[in-house]
Structures are given as C-alpha cells and as structure tokens.
C-alpha cells in the first residue's frame, strides 16, 4: 500500500500532462495555471485531512494532475513598462514568429515526428529523453523512501531517520536554487553530464559502503545520500522542465512539452 500511495501521485501527473496536451493551447497559460493551482489546493487539502488510505489516494491523484499542468505555465516579469524598447522589440519578435507559425495552418500531432528542417522528431525525443533520465536516476527512491531506507538498510531508529530525512530535504531545497543564478552561465548539456557523473558516483559509493555492513560504513553511506540529492537539485530538479520547451519549436511547444512531461 505504501508503494501505491507514493506512485499514484505520478499517475495523476501523467493524466494531467495528457490533459494539458489536449487543452493547454485552447485554455492558454494563465487559465491552465489557475486551473492547475486550484486543483492542487483541492488535492493537498484532501491529503492533509486524510484519515484513510482511500482518501489519501484520491488526494495524491488530484495533486499530481496539477504538477504536470502548472509546471508548463510561464511566469513573466512585469518590472519593465509596456513601452520600454526591449519589451516592444520582444513583442514584435513574438508576433512575427506567431504569424509565421499560423501561416502553416493548424498544428498536427504528426508534426512532432517529422524529420524536417527544424528536426522536430529529434527535438521531441530529446525532450522526452531528458525527462526519462531524470526519473531513471533513482531520485524518487531517495526522496520518497529515505526514512524507510535509513531504518531498514542502515539500522537507524525512526526518530533519527526522520531527522536525517528532514536535513536531506533542506539540502535539496537549498541546492535547487543554484540554477536560478548559474544555469544560463554554464548552459544545459555540460551541467547534465557533470551532475549525472556525480550522481552515479554517489550511488556507487552507497552500494559499496552498505555492502560492508558495518556501523561506520553505514554512516558514511549517508554522506553520499546527501551528495546525491545536493547535486541532483543543482540541475535535474528544475532544468528538464525548462529544457523541453526550449528544445521544441514554438508551434509544437504546448503539445510536445506536455507529452514529454508525461514521461517524467
């Protein structure tokens, strides 16, 4: 039942992404965000007030529907006025691109798989691939189950396991702020490669240390749990959601990003 309660959230996220791919363009970004956030509030309220497994399952499905939708909504800065030259230039560029996109007629699903001048198929599979690799990194096992892992694999008591889990979450939160300041400075591919290498090393060290089955090596393995989640937060936490819409042409961005998100 514990595994079902955890996984059902991602089931909701999958269906949320599918709904966004079908209705996202019609609703627009603002309405999609409002609907998604409203759905999340309802789902979170149900989870918070849960007294049974069935109630928790419903709450996690509803909350999962939001994450896949709201993550696609854009947040635009309003510091500059509408008449600022940079704002005007950007607006004109967007309008020009939209005119070119609309001139091609309605968007067809098949365009995602066309190997044309803009390499739609390659871009689409790259967007999906980065979401798949994010999940295949094994982060969910650590984020969702770390108290359980600490008790069963390392012999920590329940209270200590919860303390370590809480500290792990704080490290995760702090490191997730890294892309805000440095992501554009280092680009996209290099951080992914560096982070993936450090994650692989951290997991390898956890496996080696736990196999020695001593108290000291078990505690040492906890250190690599922290290095893993810290380095994950610097890149894989948020960048895949940014990278997918960057990869896809504007014409296919809503449908392509929604489908890619369903894989994550």
PDB file of C-alpha atoms in Angstrom:
ATOM      1  CA  UNK A   1       0.000   0.000   0.000  1.00  0.00           C
ATOM      2  CA  UNK A   2       2.880   2.381   0.766  1.00  0.00           C
ATOM      3  CA  UNK A   3       4.231   1.950  -2.765  1.00  0.00           C
ATOM      4  CA  UNK A   4       0.775   2.563  -4.242  1.00  0.00           C
ATOM      5  CA  UNK A   5       0.282   5.739  -2.215  1.00  0.00           C
ATOM      6  CA  UNK A   6       3.622   7.067  -3.469  1.00  0.00           C
ATOM      7  CA  UNK A   7       3.219   6.035  -7.107  1.00  0.00           C
ATOM      8  CA  UNK A   8      -0.373   7.216  -7.512  1.00  0.00           C
ATOM      9  CA  UNK A   9       0.875  10.814  -7.463  1.00  0.00           C
ATOM     10  CA  UNK A  10       2.797  10.177 -10.672  1.00  0.00           C
ATOM     11  CA  UNK A  11      -0.279   8.568 -12.219  1.00  0.00           C
ATOM     12  CA  UNK A  12      -2.122  11.823 -11.612  1.00  0.00           C
ATOM     13  CA  UNK A  13       0.798  13.761 -13.087  1.00  0.00           C
ATOM     14  CA  UNK A  14       0.671  11.616 -16.241  1.00  0.00           C
ATOM     15  CA  UNK A  15      -3.022  12.279 -16.828  1.00  0.00           C
ATOM     16  CA  UNK A  16      -2.503  15.957 -16.049  1.00  0.00           C
ATOM     17  CA  UNK A  17       0.119  16.163 -18.781  1.00  0.00           C
ATOM     18  CA  UNK A  18      -2.203  14.432 -21.228  1.00  0.00           C
ATOM     19  CA  UNK A  19      -4.993  16.878 -20.423  1.00  0.00           C
ATOM     20  CA  UNK A  20      -2.605  19.780 -20.935  1.00  0.00           C
ATOM     21  CA  UNK A  21      -1.509  18.445 -24.317  1.00  0.00           C
ATOM     22  CA  UNK A  22      -5.162  18.338 -25.400  1.00  0.00           C
ATOM     23  CA  UNK A  23      -6.473  21.586 -23.902  1.00  0.00           C
ATOM     24  CA  UNK A  24      -3.407  23.683 -22.998  1.00  0.00           C
ATOM     25  CA  UNK A  25      -3.370  25.759 -26.174  1.00  0.00           C
ATOM     26  CA  UNK A  26      -7.122  26.431 -26.020  1.00  0.00           C
ATOM     27  CA  UNK A  27      -7.052  27.481 -22.375  1.00  0.00           C
ATOM     28  CA  UNK A  28      -3.842  29.499 -22.580  1.00  0.00           C
ATOM     29  CA  UNK A  29      -1.116  29.710 -19.956  1.00  0.00           C
ATOM     30  CA  UNK A  30      -2.925  31.812 -17.370  1.00  0.00           C
ATOM     31  CA  UNK A  31      -6.073  29.692 -17.304  1.00  0.00           C
ATOM     32  CA  UNK A  32      -4.031  26.488 -17.302  1.00  0.00           C
ATOM     33  CA  UNK A  33      -2.061  27.761 -14.314  1.00  0.00           C
ATOM     34  CA  UNK A  34      -5.195  28.838 -12.418  1.00  0.00           C
ATOM     35  CA  UNK A  35      -6.920  25.510 -13.037  1.00  0.00           C
ATOM     36  CA  UNK A  36      -3.773  23.604 -12.104  1.00  0.00           C
ATOM     37  CA  UNK A  37      -3.161  25.542  -8.905  1.00  0.00           C
ATOM     38  CA  UNK A  38      -6.811  25.258  -7.916  1.00  0.00           C
ATOM     39  CA  UNK A  39      -6.661  21.513  -8.464  1.00  0.00           C
ATOM     40  CA  UNK A  40      -3.504  21.289  -6.389  1.00  0.00           C
ATOM     41  CA  UNK A  41      -5.118  23.133  -3.485  1.00  0.00           C
ATOM     42  CA  UNK A  42      -8.037  20.686  -3.508  1.00  0.00           C
ATOM     43  CA  UNK A  43      -5.696  17.681  -3.696  1.00  0.00           C
ATOM     44  CA  UNK A  44      -3.460  18.966  -0.909  1.00  0.00           C
ATOM     45  CA  UNK A  45      -6.455  19.675   1.324  1.00  0.00           C
ATOM     46  CA  UNK A  46      -7.715  16.119   0.820  1.00  0.00           C
ATOM     47  CA  UNK A  47      -4.285  14.675   1.655  1.00  0.00           C
ATOM     48  CA  UNK A  48      -3.906  16.855   4.743  1.00  0.00           C
ATOM     49  CA  UNK A  49      -7.314  15.807   6.065  1.00  0.00           C
ATOM     50  CA  UNK A  50      -6.873  12.117   5.193  1.00  0.00           C
ATOM     51  CA  UNK A  51      -7.932   9.508   7.722  1.00  0.00           C
ATOM     52  CA  UNK A  52      -7.805   6.532   5.346  1.00  0.00           C
ATOM     53  CA  UNK A  53      -5.691   5.160   2.521  1.00  0.00           C
ATOM     54  CA  UNK A  54      -8.522   5.652   0.005  1.00  0.00           C
ATOM     55  CA  UNK A  55      -8.787   9.358   0.847  1.00  0.00           C
ATOM     56  CA  UNK A  56      -5.015   9.765   0.524  1.00  0.00           C
ATOM     57  CA  UNK A  57      -5.043   8.038  -2.880  1.00  0.00           C
ATOM     58  CA  UNK A  58      -7.672  10.448  -4.211  1.00  0.00           C
ATOM     59  CA  UNK A  59      -5.752  13.445  -2.853  1.00  0.00           C
ATOM     60  CA  UNK A  60      -2.459  12.386  -4.443  1.00  0.00           C
ATOM     61  CA  UNK A  61      -4.088  11.762  -7.828  1.00  0.00           C
ATOM     62  CA  UNK A  62      -5.651  15.248  -7.803  1.00  0.00           C
ATOM     63  CA  UNK A  63      -2.393  16.914  -6.695  1.00  0.00           C
ATOM     64  CA  UNK A  64      -0.446  15.032  -9.368  1.00  0.00           C
ATOM     65  CA  UNK A  65      -2.782  16.412 -12.019  1.00  0.00           C
ATOM     66  CA  UNK A  66      -1.706  19.934 -11.013  1.00  0.00           C
ATOM     67  CA  UNK A  67       2.045  19.488 -11.132  1.00  0.00           C
ATOM     68  CA  UNK A  68       2.044  18.347 -14.733  1.00  0.00           C
ATOM     69  CA  UNK A  69      -0.116  21.324 -15.728  1.00  0.00           C
ATOM     70  CA  UNK A  70       1.207  24.213 -13.632  1.00  0.00           C
ATOM     71  CA  UNK A  71       4.825  23.433 -14.474  1.00  0.00           C
ATOM     72  CA  UNK A  72       4.054  24.369 -18.087  1.00  0.00           C
ATOM     73  CA  UNK A  73       2.766  27.834 -17.157  1.00  0.00           C
ATOM     74  CA  UNK A  74       5.120  30.735 -17.850  1.00  0.00           C
ATOM     75  CA  UNK A  75       5.865  33.412 -15.260  1.00  0.00           C
ATOM     76  CA  UNK A  76       6.759  36.731 -16.863  1.00  0.00           C
ATOM     77  CA  UNK A  77       8.464  39.656 -15.112  1.00  0.00           C
ATOM     78  CA  UNK A  78       6.498  42.926 -15.067  1.00  0.00           C
ATOM     79  CA  UNK A  79       9.247  45.240 -13.904  1.00  0.00           C
ATOM     80  CA  UNK A  80       9.521  46.994 -17.245  1.00  0.00           C
ATOM     81  CA  UNK A  81       6.741  49.119 -18.758  1.00  0.00           C
ATOM     82  CA  UNK A  82       4.971  48.169 -21.977  1.00  0.00           C
ATOM     83  CA  UNK A  83       6.662  50.987 -23.866  1.00  0.00           C
ATOM     84  CA  UNK A  84      10.215  50.000 -22.933  1.00  0.00           C
ATOM     85  CA  UNK A  85      12.251  49.439 -26.138  1.00  0.00           C
ATOM     86  CA  UNK A  86      13.295  45.931 -25.140  1.00  0.00           C
ATOM     87  CA  UNK A  87       9.717  44.988 -24.362  1.00  0.00           C
ATOM     88  CA  UNK A  88       8.476  46.394 -27.654  1.00  0.00           C
ATOM     89  CA  UNK A  89      11.219  44.607 -29.607  1.00  0.00           C
ATOM     90  CA  UNK A  90      10.473  41.311 -27.897  1.00  0.00           C
ATOM     91  CA  UNK A  91       6.751  41.734 -28.520  1.00  0.00           C
ATOM     92  CA  UNK A  92       7.333  42.390 -32.213  1.00  0.00           C
ATOM     93  CA  UNK A  93       9.583  39.327 -32.487  1.00  0.00           C
ATOM     94  CA  UNK A  94       6.929  37.153 -30.860  1.00  0.00           C
ATOM     95  CA  UNK A  95       4.194  38.494 -33.112  1.00  0.00           C
ATOM     96  CA  UNK A  96       6.346  37.887 -36.172  1.00  0.00           C
ATOM     97  CA  UNK A  97       7.047  34.298 -35.136  1.00  0.00           C
ATOM     98  CA  UNK A  98       3.359  33.718 -34.407  1.00  0.00           C
ATOM     99  CA  UNK A  99       2.447  34.965 -37.854  1.00  0.00           C
ATOM    100  CA  UNK A 100       4.875  32.515 -39.412  1.00  0.00           C
ATOM    101  CA  UNK A 101       3.548  29.687 -37.247  1.00  0.00           C
ATOM    102  CA  UNK A 102      -0.103  30.438 -38.025  1.00  0.00           C
ATOM    103  CA  UNK A 103       0.644  30.620 -41.732  1.00  0.00           C
ATOM    104  CA  UNK A 104       1.384  26.887 -41.614  1.00  0.00           C
ATOM    105  CA  UNK A 105      -2.186  26.061 -40.589  1.00  0.00           C
ATOM    106  CA  UNK A 106      -3.461  24.047 -37.600  1.00  0.00           C
ATOM    107  CA  UNK A 107      -0.914  22.054 -35.607  1.00  0.00           C
ATOM    108  CA  UNK A 108      -0.919  18.333 -36.415  1.00  0.00           C
ATOM    109  CA  UNK A 109       0.246  15.693 -33.928  1.00  0.00           C
ATOM    110  CA  UNK A 110       2.232  14.077 -36.704  1.00  0.00           C
ATOM    111  CA  UNK A 111       4.477  17.141 -36.943  1.00  0.00           C
ATOM    112  CA  UNK A 112       6.217  16.019 -33.753  1.00  0.00           C
ATOM    113  CA  UNK A 113       7.621  13.034 -35.670  1.00  0.00           C
ATOM    114  CA  UNK A 114       8.640  14.825 -38.858  1.00  0.00           C
ATOM    115  CA  UNK A 115      12.354  14.924 -39.641  1.00  0.00           C
ATOM    116  CA  UNK A 116      12.193  18.290 -41.389  1.00  0.00           C
ATOM    117  CA  UNK A 117      14.431  21.374 -41.424  1.00  0.00           C
ATOM    118  CA  UNK A 118      13.731  22.131 -37.771  1.00  0.00           C
ATOM    119  CA  UNK A 119      14.415  18.484 -36.783  1.00  0.00           C
ATOM    120  CA  UNK A 120      11.091  18.131 -34.975  1.00  0.00           C
ATOM    121  CA  UNK A 121      11.470  14.413 -34.282  1.00  0.00           C
ATOM    122  CA  UNK A 122      14.970  14.765 -32.852  1.00  0.00           C
ATOM    123  CA  UNK A 123      13.915  17.655 -30.635  1.00  0.00           C
ATOM    124  CA  UNK A 124      10.824  15.794 -29.443  1.00  0.00           C
ATOM    125  CA  UNK A 125      12.763  12.669 -28.485  1.00  0.00           C
ATOM    126  CA  UNK A 126      15.417  14.744 -26.740  1.00  0.00           C
ATOM    127  CA  UNK A 127      12.688  16.425 -24.674  1.00  0.00           C
ATOM    128  CA  UNK A 128      11.269  13.020 -23.752  1.00  0.00           C
ATOM    129  CA  UNK A 129      14.709  11.563 -23.102  1.00  0.00           C
ATOM    130  CA  UNK A 130      15.733  14.159 -20.536  1.00  0.00           C
ATOM    131  CA  UNK A 131      12.516  13.547 -18.607  1.00  0.00           C
ATOM    132  CA  UNK A 132      13.061   9.775 -18.710  1.00  0.00           C
ATOM    133  CA  UNK A 133      16.639  10.068 -17.494  1.00  0.00           C
ATOM    134  CA  UNK A 134      15.505  12.334 -14.672  1.00  0.00           C
ATOM    135  CA  UNK A 135      13.282   9.539 -13.377  1.00  0.00           C
ATOM    136  CA  UNK A 136      15.729   6.721 -14.165  1.00  0.00           C
ATOM    137  CA  UNK A 137      18.319   8.434 -11.969  1.00  0.00           C
ATOM    138  CA  UNK A 138      16.582   6.825  -8.990  1.00  0.00           C
ATOM    139  CA  UNK A 139      15.799  10.074  -7.219  1.00  0.00           C
ATOM    140  CA  UNK A 140      12.251   9.056  -6.296  1.00  0.00           C
ATOM    141  CA  UNK A 141      13.501   6.158  -4.210  1.00  0.00           C
ATOM    142  CA  UNK A 142      15.587   8.585  -2.178  1.00  0.00           C
ATOM    143  CA  UNK A 143      13.075  11.423  -1.955  1.00  0.00           C
ATOM    144  CA  UNK A 144      10.042   9.281  -1.155  1.00  0.00           C
ATOM    145  CA  UNK A 145      11.563   6.428   0.831  1.00  0.00           C
ATOM    146  CA  UNK A 146      14.633   7.815   2.602  1.00  0.00           C
ATOM    147  CA  UNK A 147      13.240   7.341   6.160  1.00  0.00           C
ATOM    148  CA  UNK A 148      12.359   3.738   5.310  1.00  0.00           C
ATOM    149  CA  UNK A 149      15.763   3.134   3.696  1.00  0.00           C
ATOM    150  CA  UNK A 150      17.612   4.564   6.668  1.00  0.00           C
ATOM    151  CA  UNK A 151      15.755   2.273   9.057  1.00  0.00           C
ATOM    152  CA  UNK A 152      15.864  -0.944   7.023  1.00  0.00           C
ATOM    153  CA  UNK A 153      19.251  -0.629   5.314  1.00  0.00           C
ATOM    154  CA  UNK A 154      21.240   1.279   7.916  1.00  0.00           C
ATOM    155  CA  UNK A 155      19.603   0.350  11.191  1.00  0.00           C
ATOM    156  CA  UNK A 156      18.739   3.875  12.317  1.00  0.00           C
ATOM    157  CA  UNK A 157      15.825   4.365  14.677  1.00  0.00           C
ATOM    158  CA  UNK A 158      12.655   6.083  13.468  1.00  0.00           C
ATOM    159  CA  UNK A 159      13.367   9.467  15.076  1.00  0.00           C
ATOM    160  CA  UNK A 160      16.918   9.679  13.721  1.00  0.00           C
ATOM    161  CA  UNK A 161      15.729   8.593  10.279  1.00  0.00           C
ATOM    162  CA  UNK A 162      13.183  11.398  10.206  1.00  0.00           C
ATOM    163  CA  UNK A 163      15.810  13.944  11.295  1.00  0.00           C
ATOM    164  CA  UNK A 164      18.199  12.832   8.552  1.00  0.00           C
ATOM    165  CA  UNK A 165      15.349  12.862   6.029  1.00  0.00           C
ATOM    166  CA  UNK A 166      14.450  16.416   7.046  1.00  0.00           C
ATOM    167  CA  UNK A 167      18.041  17.606   6.703  1.00  0.00           C
ATOM    168  CA  UNK A 168      18.225  15.904   3.323  1.00  0.00           C
ATOM    169  CA  UNK A 169      15.153  17.860   2.265  1.00  0.00           C
ATOM    170  CA  UNK A 170      16.710  21.145   3.404  1.00  0.00           C
ATOM    171  CA  UNK A 171      19.870  20.433   1.397  1.00  0.00           C
ATOM    172  CA  UNK A 172      17.676  19.561  -1.588  1.00  0.00           C
ATOM    173  CA  UNK A 173      15.803  22.856  -1.281  1.00  0.00           C
ATOM    174  CA  UNK A 174      18.926  24.989  -0.944  1.00  0.00           C
ATOM    175  CA  UNK A 175      20.742  23.356  -3.860  1.00  0.00           C
ATOM    176  CA  UNK A 176      17.662  23.690  -6.055  1.00  0.00           C
ATOM    177  CA  UNK A 177      18.227  27.461  -6.014  1.00  0.00           C
ATOM    178  CA  UNK A 178      21.540  27.043  -7.855  1.00  0.00           C
ATOM    179  CA  UNK A 179      20.063  27.098 -11.407  1.00  0.00           C
ATOM    180  CA  UNK A 180      18.436  30.473 -10.751  1.00  0.00           C
ATOM    181  CA  UNK A 181      21.842  32.121 -10.567  1.00  0.00           C
ATOM    182  CA  UNK A 182      24.182  29.945 -12.619  1.00  0.00           C
ATOM    183  CA  UNK A 183      22.265  27.832 -15.144  1.00  0.00           C
ATOM    184  CA  UNK A 184      22.478  30.286 -18.033  1.00  0.00           C
ATOM    185  CA  UNK A 185      26.169  30.787 -17.329  1.00  0.00           C
ATOM    186  CA  UNK A 186      27.019  27.108 -17.890  1.00  0.00           C
ATOM    187  CA  UNK A 187      24.363  26.175 -20.458  1.00  0.00           C
ATOM    188  CA  UNK A 188      22.438  22.907 -20.498  1.00  0.00           C
ATOM    189  CA  UNK A 189      24.479  19.874 -21.736  1.00  0.00           C
ATOM    190  CA  UNK A 190      27.561  20.333 -19.514  1.00  0.00           C
ATOM    191  CA  UNK A 191      25.647  20.543 -16.214  1.00  0.00           C
ATOM    192  CA  UNK A 192      23.659  17.447 -17.164  1.00  0.00           C
ATOM    193  CA  UNK A 193      26.832  15.473 -17.868  1.00  0.00           C
ATOM    194  CA  UNK A 194      28.632  16.612 -14.718  1.00  0.00           C
ATOM    195  CA  UNK A 195      25.619  16.065 -12.475  1.00  0.00           C
ATOM    196  CA  UNK A 196      24.910  12.619 -13.929  1.00  0.00           C
ATOM    197  CA  UNK A 197      28.506  11.576 -13.278  1.00  0.00           C
ATOM    198  CA  UNK A 198      28.420  12.749  -9.645  1.00  0.00           C
ATOM    199  CA  UNK A 199      25.070  11.040  -9.102  1.00  0.00           C
ATOM    200  CA  UNK A 200      26.416   7.771 -10.494  1.00  0.00           C
ATOM    201  CA  UNK A 201      29.499   8.020  -8.268  1.00  0.00           C
ATOM    202  CA  UNK A 202      27.360   8.760  -5.205  1.00  0.00           C
ATOM    203  CA  UNK A 203      25.088   5.772  -5.806  1.00  0.00           C
ATOM    204  CA  UNK A 204      28.091   3.524  -6.417  1.00  0.00           C
ATOM    205  CA  UNK A 205      29.634   4.618  -3.129  1.00  0.00           C
ATOM    206  CA  UNK A 206      26.355   3.986  -1.285  1.00  0.00           C
ATOM    207  CA  UNK A 207      26.219   0.457  -2.691  1.00  0.00           C
ATOM    208  CA  UNK A 208      29.866  -0.257  -1.815  1.00  0.00           C
ATOM    209  CA  UNK A 209      29.629   1.131   1.718  1.00  0.00           C
ATOM    210  CA  UNK A 210      26.372  -0.639   2.545  1.00  0.00           C
ATOM    211  CA  UNK A 211      27.785  -3.933   1.312  1.00  0.00           C
ATOM    212  CA  UNK A 212      30.444  -3.762   4.068  1.00  0.00           C
ATOM    213  CA  UNK A 213      27.675  -3.907   6.711  1.00  0.00           C
ATOM    214  CA  UNK A 214      29.417  -2.038   9.498  1.00  0.00           C
ATOM    215  CA  UNK A 215      28.104   0.880  11.528  1.00  0.00           C
ATOM    216  CA  UNK A 216      30.813   3.266  10.357  1.00  0.00           C
ATOM    217  CA  UNK A 217      30.349   2.448   6.668  1.00  0.00           C
ATOM    218  CA  UNK A 218      26.575   2.774   7.031  1.00  0.00           C
ATOM    219  CA  UNK A 219      27.025   6.294   8.398  1.00  0.00           C
ATOM    220  CA  UNK A 220      29.475   7.074   5.604  1.00  0.00           C
ATOM    221  CA  UNK A 221      26.848   5.993   3.067  1.00  0.00           C
ATOM    222  CA  UNK A 222      24.525   8.668   4.440  1.00  0.00           C
ATOM    223  CA  UNK A 223      27.062  11.297   3.348  1.00  0.00           C
ATOM    224  CA  UNK A 224      26.688  10.131  -0.245  1.00  0.00           C
ATOM    225  CA  UNK A 225      22.912  10.312   0.051  1.00  0.00           C
ATOM    226  CA  UNK A 226      23.453  14.000   0.718  1.00  0.00           C
ATOM    227  CA  UNK A 227      25.909  14.479  -2.165  1.00  0.00           C
ATOM    228  CA  UNK A 228      23.483  12.719  -4.478  1.00  0.00           C
ATOM    229  CA  UNK A 229      20.466  14.839  -3.567  1.00  0.00           C
ATOM    230  CA  UNK A 230      22.519  18.044  -3.498  1.00  0.00           C
ATOM    231  CA  UNK A 231      23.928  17.600  -6.997  1.00  0.00           C
ATOM    232  CA  UNK A 232      20.525  16.468  -8.278  1.00  0.00           C
ATOM    233  CA  UNK A 233      18.997  19.702  -7.018  1.00  0.00           C
ATOM    234  CA  UNK A 234      21.509  21.833  -8.904  1.00  0.00           C
ATOM    235  CA  UNK A 235      20.360  20.538 -12.283  1.00  0.00           C
ATOM    236  CA  UNK A 236      17.850  17.723 -12.623  1.00  0.00           C
ATOM    237  CA  UNK A 237      15.320  19.205 -10.221  1.00  0.00           C
ATOM    238  CA  UNK A 238      14.211  22.033 -12.487  1.00  0.00           C
ATOM    239  CA  UNK A 239      16.220  22.103 -15.704  1.00  0.00           C
ATOM    240  CA  UNK A 240      14.345  19.306 -17.543  1.00  0.00           C
ATOM    241  CA  UNK A 241      11.113  21.287 -17.272  1.00  0.00           C
ATOM    242  CA  UNK A 242      12.884  24.312 -18.762  1.00  0.00           C
ATOM    243  CA  UNK A 243      14.824  22.381 -21.397  1.00  0.00           C
ATOM    244  CA  UNK A 244      11.816  20.732 -23.073  1.00  0.00           C
ATOM    245  CA  UNK A 245      10.099  23.963 -24.195  1.00  0.00           C
ATOM    246  CA  UNK A 246      13.484  25.381 -25.192  1.00  0.00           C
ATOM    247  CA  UNK A 247      14.127  22.416 -27.473  1.00  0.00           C
ATOM    248  CA  UNK A 248      10.791  22.418 -29.260  1.00  0.00           C
ATOM    249  CA  UNK A 249       9.677  24.887 -31.947  1.00  0.00           C
ATOM    250  CA  UNK A 250       7.083  27.381 -30.749  1.00  0.00           C
ATOM    251  CA  UNK A 251       4.457  25.777 -32.961  1.00  0.00           C
ATOM    252  CA  UNK A 252       4.842  22.407 -31.214  1.00  0.00           C
ATOM    253  CA  UNK A 253       5.798  23.639 -27.755  1.00  0.00           C
ATOM    254  CA  UNK A 254       2.497  23.054 -25.952  1.00  0.00           C
ATOM    255  CA  UNK A 255       1.821  19.569 -27.289  1.00  0.00           C
ATOM    256  CA  UNK A 256       5.450  18.423 -27.283  1.00  0.00           C
ATOM    257  CA  UNK A 257       6.228  19.685 -23.785  1.00  0.00           C
ATOM    258  CA  UNK A 258       3.046  18.158 -22.373  1.00  0.00           C
ATOM    259  CA  UNK A 259       3.854  14.744 -23.856  1.00  0.00           C
ATOM    260  CA  UNK A 260       7.482  14.952 -22.690  1.00  0.00           C
ATOM    261  CA  UNK A 261       6.299  15.899 -19.198  1.00  0.00           C
ATOM    262  CA  UNK A 262       4.154  12.767 -19.024  1.00  0.00           C
ATOM    263  CA  UNK A 263       7.351  10.708 -19.188  1.00  0.00           C
ATOM    264  CA  UNK A 264       8.724  12.492 -16.136  1.00  0.00           C
TER     265      UNK A 264
END
